Amino acid sequence: MINAGGVTRWAGALIGSIVLSAGFMAACSLSEAVTERYSRKFNFEYGQSRAWGSFSYAIVALCAGFLFNISPMINFWIGTVCGVGMLLIYLFWVPAEQKEELKKEADPNAEKTNPSFKEMVGVLKMPTLWVLIVFMLLTNTFYTDKQLRQMEAAKA
């Protein structure tokens, strides 16, 4: 693809940007929506959690930089231990509020709160939604791949 010229290169870049953006944005948007919904369901402060998460990310990135100078394998093993720890927490710890909600959802007589298929399809009739979808599909790779910096460097 790199050696391809003209139309082939631009067609590949266009198709690749749409496919990669669609996959990345779908996964990010889905996890964001699910997390936000559960935060409302269990009275969890999602915004505060995001703020502390960003702060923690900055601290961990700083520490990882220092540890990388000592040995890159330290970062690997610390990440592995943290990942296994989180897996164990997710497998074995269920909060009391979540247990209660799961019991309520298992009740066959409970009131349904899911939108109907007609309501879900109705969202697709919004023109502004399609403008946003096309915009995100065509521009997302510029931000995730840091291509804007590369373009500016190429001009200089």
XYZ file of C-alpha atoms in Angstrom:
156
model
C 0.000 0.000 0.000
C 2.833 2.400 0.752
C 4.331 1.891 -2.710
C 0.932 2.261 -4.388
C 0.413 5.524 -6.149
C -2.349 7.827 -7.236
C -5.916 6.635 -6.941
C -5.043 3.345 -5.208
C -3.324 5.090 -2.311
C -6.130 7.591 -1.763
C -8.856 4.963 -2.129
C -7.072 2.739 0.394
C -6.621 5.635 2.793
C -10.288 6.620 2.504
C -11.622 3.081 2.951
C -9.146 2.359 5.750
C -10.038 5.532 7.629
C -13.740 4.723 7.466
C -13.342 1.081 8.525
C -10.861 1.768 11.327
C -12.821 4.769 12.579
C -16.068 2.814 12.576
C -14.565 -0.005 14.617
C -12.765 2.249 17.073
C -15.631 4.675 17.521
C -18.176 1.875 17.886
C -16.188 0.250 20.670
C -15.499 3.537 22.472
C -19.053 4.800 22.145
C -20.532 1.506 23.265
C -18.378 1.246 26.373
C -19.019 4.920 27.172
C -22.797 4.496 26.862
C -22.900 1.314 28.936
C -20.755 2.831 31.676
C -22.829 6.018 31.781
C -26.066 4.054 31.954
C -24.837 1.905 34.828
C -23.586 5.004 36.630
C -27.106 6.439 36.609
C -28.619 3.099 37.547
C -26.394 2.647 40.604
C -26.114 6.359 41.616
C -22.449 6.508 40.690
C -20.703 9.836 39.987
C -19.443 9.156 36.475
C -17.968 12.598 35.802
C -15.981 12.583 39.026
C -14.742 9.095 38.226
C -13.589 10.231 34.771
C -11.741 13.193 36.273
C -9.906 11.039 38.817
C -9.202 8.469 36.107
C -7.540 11.119 33.932
C -5.477 12.324 36.875
C -4.434 8.748 37.683
C -3.503 8.140 34.049
C -1.152 11.126 34.134
C 0.530 9.895 37.331
C 0.882 6.327 36.015
C 2.326 7.590 32.704
C 4.913 9.591 34.650
C 5.849 6.583 36.811
C 5.964 4.286 33.764
C 8.398 6.684 32.106
C 10.738 6.522 35.081
C 10.454 2.724 35.280
C 11.052 2.383 31.535
C 14.437 4.055 31.992
C 15.339 1.350 34.512
C 13.959 -1.598 32.525
C 11.020 -1.839 30.089
C 10.172 -5.264 31.522
C 9.198 -3.655 34.843
C 6.283 -1.927 33.105
C 5.237 -5.210 31.530
C 5.196 -7.102 34.824
C 3.457 -4.324 36.753
C 0.821 -4.110 34.005
C 0.375 -7.873 34.084
C -0.068 -7.952 37.869
C -2.564 -5.061 37.733
C -4.481 -6.762 34.920
C -4.730 -10.048 36.819
C -5.806 -8.130 39.931
C -8.581 -6.361 38.013
C -9.693 -9.653 36.481
C -10.011 -11.178 39.950
C -11.975 -8.171 41.200
C -14.363 -8.350 38.235
C -14.841 -12.088 38.681
C -15.430 -12.258 42.429
C -16.724 -8.905 43.688
C -20.361 -7.957 43.133
C -21.640 -4.874 45.046
C -24.861 -5.218 47.052
C -26.665 -2.619 44.889
C -25.839 -4.583 41.777
C -27.141 -7.807 43.322
C -30.451 -6.074 44.095
C -30.726 -4.707 40.553
C -29.998 -8.099 39.051
C -32.813 -9.591 41.157
C -35.205 -6.855 39.958
C -34.268 -7.412 36.313
C -34.775 -11.162 36.660
C -38.390 -10.596 37.785
C -40.663 -11.482 34.827
C -43.408 -9.151 36.128
C -41.135 -6.097 36.177
C -41.942 -3.129 33.950
C -39.933 -3.057 30.697
C -37.801 0.067 30.229
C -36.139 -0.755 26.905
C -36.975 1.346 23.841
C -39.025 -0.248 21.104
C -37.531 -1.146 17.715
C -39.558 1.647 16.127
C -38.026 4.203 18.499
C -34.513 2.928 17.774
C -35.049 3.131 14.004
C -36.582 6.590 14.450
C -33.223 7.899 15.653
C -31.732 7.068 12.244
C -34.108 9.566 10.616
C -32.312 12.496 12.261
C -30.211 14.320 9.608
C -27.880 15.853 12.194
C -27.007 12.364 13.428
C -25.838 11.382 9.932
C -23.767 14.551 9.624
C -22.070 13.688 12.919
C -21.498 10.057 11.878
C -19.892 11.033 8.563
C -17.779 13.710 10.246
C -16.491 11.266 12.872
C -15.782 8.538 10.329
C -13.734 10.843 8.118
C -11.821 12.726 10.812
C -11.272 10.254 13.645
C -8.012 8.826 12.318
C -6.453 12.291 12.255
C -6.806 12.483 16.024
C -6.124 8.892 17.069
C -3.048 8.459 14.861
C -1.679 11.953 15.545
C -1.584 12.575 11.784
C -2.060 16.307 12.188
C 1.410 16.629 13.741
C 2.938 14.576 10.938
C 1.294 16.781 8.312
C 2.589 19.940 9.992
C 6.096 18.461 10.224
C 6.009 17.504 6.530
C 5.191 21.104 5.561
C 8.219 22.484 7.415
